[in-house]
mmCIF file of C-alpha atoms in Angstrom:
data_model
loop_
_atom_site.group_PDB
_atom_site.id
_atom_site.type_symbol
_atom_site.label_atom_id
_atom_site.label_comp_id
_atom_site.label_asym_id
_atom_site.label_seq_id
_atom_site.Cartn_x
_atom_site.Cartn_y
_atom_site.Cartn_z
ATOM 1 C CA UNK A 1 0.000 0.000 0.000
ATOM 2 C CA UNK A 2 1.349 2.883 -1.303
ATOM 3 C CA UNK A 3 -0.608 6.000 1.552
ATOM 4 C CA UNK A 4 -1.845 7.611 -1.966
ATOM 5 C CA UNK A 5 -6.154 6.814 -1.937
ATOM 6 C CA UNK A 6 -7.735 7.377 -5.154
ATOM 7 C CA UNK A 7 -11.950 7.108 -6.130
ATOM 8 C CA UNK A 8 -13.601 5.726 -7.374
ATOM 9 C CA UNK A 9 -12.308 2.248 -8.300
ATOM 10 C CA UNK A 10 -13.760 2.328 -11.375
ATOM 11 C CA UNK A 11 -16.284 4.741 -13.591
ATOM 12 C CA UNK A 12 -18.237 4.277 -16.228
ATOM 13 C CA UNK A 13 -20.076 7.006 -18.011
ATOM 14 C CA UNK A 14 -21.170 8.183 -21.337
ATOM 15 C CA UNK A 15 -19.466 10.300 -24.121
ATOM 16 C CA UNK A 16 -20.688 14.420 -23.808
ATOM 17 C CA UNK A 17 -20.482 13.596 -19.341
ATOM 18 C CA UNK A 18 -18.213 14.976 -17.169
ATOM 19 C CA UNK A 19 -16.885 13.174 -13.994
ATOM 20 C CA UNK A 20 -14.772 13.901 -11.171
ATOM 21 C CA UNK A 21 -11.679 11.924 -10.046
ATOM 22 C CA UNK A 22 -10.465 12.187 -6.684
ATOM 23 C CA UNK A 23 -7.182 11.979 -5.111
ATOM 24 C CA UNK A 24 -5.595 12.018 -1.851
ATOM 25 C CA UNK A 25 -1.919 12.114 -1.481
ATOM 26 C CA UNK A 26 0.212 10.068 1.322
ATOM 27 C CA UNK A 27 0.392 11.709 4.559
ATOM 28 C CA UNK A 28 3.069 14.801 4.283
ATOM 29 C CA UNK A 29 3.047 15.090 0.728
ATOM 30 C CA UNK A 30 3.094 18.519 -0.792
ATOM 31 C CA UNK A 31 3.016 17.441 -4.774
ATOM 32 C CA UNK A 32 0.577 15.461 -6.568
ATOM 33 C CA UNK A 33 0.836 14.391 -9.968
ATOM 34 C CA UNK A 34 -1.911 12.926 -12.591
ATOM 35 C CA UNK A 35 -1.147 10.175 -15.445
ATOM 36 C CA UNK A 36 -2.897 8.428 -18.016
ATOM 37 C CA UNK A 37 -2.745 5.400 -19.036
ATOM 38 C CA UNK A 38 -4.099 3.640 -22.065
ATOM 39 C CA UNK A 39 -3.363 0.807 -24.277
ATOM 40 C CA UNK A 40 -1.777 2.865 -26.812
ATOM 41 C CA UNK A 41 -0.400 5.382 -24.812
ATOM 42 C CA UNK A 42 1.243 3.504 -22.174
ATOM 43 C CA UNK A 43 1.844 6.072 -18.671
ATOM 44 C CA UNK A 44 1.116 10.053 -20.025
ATOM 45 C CA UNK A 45 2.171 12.654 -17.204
ATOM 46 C CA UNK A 46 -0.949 15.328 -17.341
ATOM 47 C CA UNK A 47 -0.342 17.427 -15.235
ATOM 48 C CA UNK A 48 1.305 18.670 -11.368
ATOM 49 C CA UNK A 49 0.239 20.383 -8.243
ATOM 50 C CA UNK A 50 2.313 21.369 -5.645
ATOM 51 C CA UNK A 51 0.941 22.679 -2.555
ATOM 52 C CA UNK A 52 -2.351 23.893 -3.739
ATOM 53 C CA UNK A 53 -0.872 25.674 -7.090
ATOM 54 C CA UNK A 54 -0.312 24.161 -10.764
ATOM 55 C CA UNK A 55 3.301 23.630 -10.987
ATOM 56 C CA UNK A 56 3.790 21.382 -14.006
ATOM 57 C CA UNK A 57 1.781 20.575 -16.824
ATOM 58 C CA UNK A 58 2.146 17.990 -19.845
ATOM 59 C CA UNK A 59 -0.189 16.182 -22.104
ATOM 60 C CA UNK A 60 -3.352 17.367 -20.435
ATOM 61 C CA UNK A 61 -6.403 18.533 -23.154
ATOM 62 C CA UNK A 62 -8.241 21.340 -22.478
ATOM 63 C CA UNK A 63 -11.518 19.194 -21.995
ATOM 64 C CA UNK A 64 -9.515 18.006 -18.668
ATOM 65 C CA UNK A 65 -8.723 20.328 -15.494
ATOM 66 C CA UNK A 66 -7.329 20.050 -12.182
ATOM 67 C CA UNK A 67 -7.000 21.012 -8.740
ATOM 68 C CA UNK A 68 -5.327 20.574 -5.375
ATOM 69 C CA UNK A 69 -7.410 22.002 -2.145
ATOM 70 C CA UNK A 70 -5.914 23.474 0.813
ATOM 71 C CA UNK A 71 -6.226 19.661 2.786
ATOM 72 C CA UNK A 72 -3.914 18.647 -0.420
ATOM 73 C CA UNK A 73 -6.330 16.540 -2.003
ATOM 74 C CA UNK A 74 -6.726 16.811 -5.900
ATOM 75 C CA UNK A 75 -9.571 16.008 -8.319
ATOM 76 C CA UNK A 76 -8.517 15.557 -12.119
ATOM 77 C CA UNK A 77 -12.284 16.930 -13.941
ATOM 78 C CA UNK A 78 -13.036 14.876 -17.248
ATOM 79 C CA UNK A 79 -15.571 17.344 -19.154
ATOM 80 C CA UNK A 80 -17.429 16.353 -22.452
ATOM 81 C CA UNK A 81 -15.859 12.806 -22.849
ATOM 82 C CA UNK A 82 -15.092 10.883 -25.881
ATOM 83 C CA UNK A 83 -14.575 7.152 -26.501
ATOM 84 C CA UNK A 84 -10.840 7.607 -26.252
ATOM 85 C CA UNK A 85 -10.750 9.155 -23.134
ATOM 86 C CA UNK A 86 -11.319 5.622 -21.887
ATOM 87 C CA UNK A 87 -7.860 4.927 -19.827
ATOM 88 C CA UNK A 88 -6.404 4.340 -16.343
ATOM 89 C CA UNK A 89 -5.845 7.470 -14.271
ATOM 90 C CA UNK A 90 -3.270 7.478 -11.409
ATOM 91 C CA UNK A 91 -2.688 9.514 -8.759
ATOM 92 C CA UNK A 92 0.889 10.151 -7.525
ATOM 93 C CA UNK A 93 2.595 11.831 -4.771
ATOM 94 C CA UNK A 94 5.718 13.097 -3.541
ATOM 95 C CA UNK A 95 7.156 15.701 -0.930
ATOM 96 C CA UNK A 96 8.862 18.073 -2.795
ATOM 97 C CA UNK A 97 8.245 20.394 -5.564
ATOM 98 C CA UNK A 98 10.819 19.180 -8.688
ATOM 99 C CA UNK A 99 9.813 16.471 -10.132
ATOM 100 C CA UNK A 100 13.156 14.750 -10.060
ATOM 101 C CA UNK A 101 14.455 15.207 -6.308
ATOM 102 C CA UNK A 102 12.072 12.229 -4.580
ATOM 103 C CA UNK A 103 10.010 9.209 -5.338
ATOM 104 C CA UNK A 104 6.670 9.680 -6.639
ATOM 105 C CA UNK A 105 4.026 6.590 -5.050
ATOM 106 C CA UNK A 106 1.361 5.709 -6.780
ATOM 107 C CA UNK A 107 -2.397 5.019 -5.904
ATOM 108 C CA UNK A 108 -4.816 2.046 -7.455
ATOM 109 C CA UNK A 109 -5.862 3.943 -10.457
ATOM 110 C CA UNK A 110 -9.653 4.976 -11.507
ATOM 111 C CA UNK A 111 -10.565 2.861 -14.675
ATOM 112 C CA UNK A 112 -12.761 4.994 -16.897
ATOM 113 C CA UNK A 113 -15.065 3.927 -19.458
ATOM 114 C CA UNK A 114 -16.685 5.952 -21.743
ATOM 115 C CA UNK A 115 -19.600 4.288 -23.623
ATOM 116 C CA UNK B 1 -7.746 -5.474 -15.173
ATOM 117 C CA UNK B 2 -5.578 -4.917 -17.906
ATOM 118 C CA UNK B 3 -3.136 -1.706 -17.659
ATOM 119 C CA UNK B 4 -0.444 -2.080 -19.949
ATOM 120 C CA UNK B 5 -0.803 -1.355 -24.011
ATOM 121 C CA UNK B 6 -1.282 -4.285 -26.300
ATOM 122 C CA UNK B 7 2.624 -4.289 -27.845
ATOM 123 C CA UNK B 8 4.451 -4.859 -25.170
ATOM 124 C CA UNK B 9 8.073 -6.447 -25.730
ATOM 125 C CA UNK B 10 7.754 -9.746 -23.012
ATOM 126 C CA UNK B 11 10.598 -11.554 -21.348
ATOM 127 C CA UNK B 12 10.443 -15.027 -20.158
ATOM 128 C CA UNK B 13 12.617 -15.919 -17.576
ATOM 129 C CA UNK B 14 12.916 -19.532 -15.618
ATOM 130 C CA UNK B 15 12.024 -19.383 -12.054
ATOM 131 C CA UNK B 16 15.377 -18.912 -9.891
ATOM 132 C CA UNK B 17 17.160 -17.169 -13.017
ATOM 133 C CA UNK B 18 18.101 -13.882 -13.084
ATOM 134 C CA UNK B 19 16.112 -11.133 -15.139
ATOM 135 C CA UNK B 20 17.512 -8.326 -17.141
ATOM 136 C CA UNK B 21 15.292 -5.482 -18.462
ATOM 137 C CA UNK B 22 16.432 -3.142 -20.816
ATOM 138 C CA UNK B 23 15.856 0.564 -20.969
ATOM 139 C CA UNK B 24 16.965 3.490 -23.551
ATOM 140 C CA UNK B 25 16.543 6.576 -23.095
ATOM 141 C CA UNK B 26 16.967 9.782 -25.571
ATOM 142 C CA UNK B 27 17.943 13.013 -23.428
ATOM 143 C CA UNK B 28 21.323 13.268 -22.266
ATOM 144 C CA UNK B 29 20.485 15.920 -19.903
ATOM 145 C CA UNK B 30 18.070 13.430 -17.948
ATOM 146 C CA UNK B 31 19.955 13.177 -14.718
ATOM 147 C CA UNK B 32 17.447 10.893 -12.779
ATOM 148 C CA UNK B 33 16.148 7.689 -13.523
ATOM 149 C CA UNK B 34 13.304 4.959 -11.774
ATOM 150 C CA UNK B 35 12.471 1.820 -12.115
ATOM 151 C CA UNK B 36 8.895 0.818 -11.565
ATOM 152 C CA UNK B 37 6.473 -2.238 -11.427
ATOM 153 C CA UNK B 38 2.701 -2.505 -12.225
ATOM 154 C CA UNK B 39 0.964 -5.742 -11.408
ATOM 155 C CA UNK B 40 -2.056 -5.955 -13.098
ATOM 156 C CA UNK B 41 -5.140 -4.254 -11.497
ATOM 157 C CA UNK B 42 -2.699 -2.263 -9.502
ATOM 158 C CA UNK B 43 -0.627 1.104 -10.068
ATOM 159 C CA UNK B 44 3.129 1.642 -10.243
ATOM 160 C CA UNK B 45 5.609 0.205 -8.156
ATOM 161 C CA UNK B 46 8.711 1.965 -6.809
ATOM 162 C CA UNK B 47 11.255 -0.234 -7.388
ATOM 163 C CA UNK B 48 14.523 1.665 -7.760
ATOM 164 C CA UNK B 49 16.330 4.380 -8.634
ATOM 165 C CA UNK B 50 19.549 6.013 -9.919
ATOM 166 C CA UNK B 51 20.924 9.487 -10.019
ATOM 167 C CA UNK B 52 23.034 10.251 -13.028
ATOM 168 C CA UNK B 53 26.403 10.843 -11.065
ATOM 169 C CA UNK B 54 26.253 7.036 -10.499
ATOM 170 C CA UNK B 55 26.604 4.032 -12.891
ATOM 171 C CA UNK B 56 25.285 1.539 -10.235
ATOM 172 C CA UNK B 57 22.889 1.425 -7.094
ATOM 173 C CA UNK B 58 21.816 -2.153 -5.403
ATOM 174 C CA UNK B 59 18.659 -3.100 -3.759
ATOM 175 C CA UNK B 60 17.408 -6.085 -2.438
ATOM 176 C CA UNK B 61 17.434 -8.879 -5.196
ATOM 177 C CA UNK B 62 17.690 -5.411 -7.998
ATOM 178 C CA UNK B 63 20.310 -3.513 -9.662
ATOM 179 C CA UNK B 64 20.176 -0.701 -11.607
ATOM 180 C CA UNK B 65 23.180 0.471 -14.322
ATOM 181 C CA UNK B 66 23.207 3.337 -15.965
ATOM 182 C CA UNK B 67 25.320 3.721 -18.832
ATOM 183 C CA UNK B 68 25.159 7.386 -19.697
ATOM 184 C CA UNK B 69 27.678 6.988 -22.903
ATOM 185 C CA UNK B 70 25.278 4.863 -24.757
ATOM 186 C CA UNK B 71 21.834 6.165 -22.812
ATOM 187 C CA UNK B 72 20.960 2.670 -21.418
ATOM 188 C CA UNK B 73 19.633 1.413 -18.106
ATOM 189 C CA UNK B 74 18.841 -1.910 -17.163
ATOM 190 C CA UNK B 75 17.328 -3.604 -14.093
ATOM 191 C CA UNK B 76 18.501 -6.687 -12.703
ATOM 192 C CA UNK B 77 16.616 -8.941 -11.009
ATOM 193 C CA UNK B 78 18.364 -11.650 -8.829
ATOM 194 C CA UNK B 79 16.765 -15.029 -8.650
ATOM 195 C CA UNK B 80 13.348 -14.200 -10.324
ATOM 196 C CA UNK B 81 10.136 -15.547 -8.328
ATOM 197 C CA UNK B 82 6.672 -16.003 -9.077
ATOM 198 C CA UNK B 83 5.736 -12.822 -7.704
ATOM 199 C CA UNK B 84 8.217 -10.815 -9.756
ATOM 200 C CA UNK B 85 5.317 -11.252 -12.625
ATOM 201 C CA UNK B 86 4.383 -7.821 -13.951
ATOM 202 C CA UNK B 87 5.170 -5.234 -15.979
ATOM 203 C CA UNK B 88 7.913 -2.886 -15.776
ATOM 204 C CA UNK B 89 8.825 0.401 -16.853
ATOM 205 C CA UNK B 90 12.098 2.594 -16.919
ATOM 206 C CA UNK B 91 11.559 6.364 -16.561
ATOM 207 C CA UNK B 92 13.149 9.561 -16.107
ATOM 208 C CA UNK B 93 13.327 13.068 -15.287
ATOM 209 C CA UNK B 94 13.409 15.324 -18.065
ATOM 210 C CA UNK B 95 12.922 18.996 -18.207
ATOM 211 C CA UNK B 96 11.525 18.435 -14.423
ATOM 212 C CA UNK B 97 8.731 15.776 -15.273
ATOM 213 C CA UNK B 98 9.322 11.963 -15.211
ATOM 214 C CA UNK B 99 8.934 10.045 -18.878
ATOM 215 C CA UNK B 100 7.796 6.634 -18.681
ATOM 216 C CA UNK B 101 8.992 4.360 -21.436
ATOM 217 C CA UNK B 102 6.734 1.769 -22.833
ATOM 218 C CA UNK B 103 7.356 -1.351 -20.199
ATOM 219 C CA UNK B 104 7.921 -4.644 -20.702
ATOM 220 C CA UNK B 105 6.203 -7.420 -19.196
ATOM 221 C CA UNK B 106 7.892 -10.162 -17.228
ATOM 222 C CA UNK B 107 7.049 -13.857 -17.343
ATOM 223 C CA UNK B 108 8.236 -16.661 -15.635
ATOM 224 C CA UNK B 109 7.993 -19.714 -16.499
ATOM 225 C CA UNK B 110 7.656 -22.202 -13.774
#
């Protein structure tokens, strides 16, 4: 068990919906960091909060948005969903702000389906 | 559930052998490097990592080597068990965000 909770488990929804993913990051953690992950994708970085404010951001559409509250939990917002927007999304978390100074750990994942 | 994409380059390995996975990467400047394991239904792993100022770094039953000339890294695994069934991925820091590479899934055979 990584300490990083993510819901739901799973999702399923239809194309034009939006839905909410929530994170919440191990205890202490300042940064948490969203991924995608689909078959033909493999493990996309999205995009990077780091206490509270957006810090990093990488293949993340404009349909999809972000936040981290002041208790440090994020939620990753899926607006007007297509098929292909079908994937695993993971939740990561870390302590500092760089992306390269400490481990990030990993929740379960939310499996998405769009129908 | 399935988690990994549909093309993944697989390694068999006999029970009690040792595994080597194989990792390139393209950006010299990428001066951090993990090692990670997904089990299906589950997310990432930490396995291990390496810093660039090293060429080696040993964990229990793993061992990372970095070869910075020819931008390779490569994970051993000591004595592969059952449980060492998954997929694995190489990744690394560049321009401050961490780059997974495509995995590849290990299988042993019994």
């Amino acid at each position: 068990d990584s300490g990083v909770t993510q819901t739901p488990k799973h999702l399923i929804t239809a194309t034009g919906q939006r839905v909410t993913l929530r994170c919440s990051p191990r205890s202490g953690d300042l940064s948490v960091y969203w991924y995608q992950q689909s078959l033909d994708q493999g493990l996309q970085f999205l995009i990077q909060y780091y206490n509270g404010e957006e810090r990093a951001k990488g293949n993340i559409l404009e349909r999809f948005s972000a936040q981290q509250f002041p208790d440090l939990h994020s939620e990753l917002n899926l607006s007007s969903l297509e098929l292909g927007d079908s994937a695993l999304y993971f939740c990561a978390s870390s302590f500092y702000r760089l992306a390269g100074v400490d481990t990030q750990y990993f929740g379960p994942g939310t499996r998405l389906t769009v129908l | 559930g399935e988690s990994v994409g549909l093309h993944l380059p697989t390694l068999s390995v006999q029970e009690g052998d040792n595994s080597i996975i194989n990792c390139a990467y393209s950006n010299s400047a990428s001066d951090y490097f993990i090692w990670y394991k997904q089990e299906s239904g589950k997310g990432p792993q930490f396995i291990i990592d390496i810093r660039s100022n090293m060429d080696k770094r040993q964990g229990q039953r793993v061992t990372v080597l970095l070869n910075k000339t020819v931008k390779h890294l490569s994970l051993q695994i000591a004595a592969t068990q059952p449980g060492d069934s998954a997929v694995y991925f190489c990744a690394e820091n560049r321009d401050d965000k961490i780059i997974f590479g495509k995995g590849t899934r290990l299988h042993i055979l019994p």
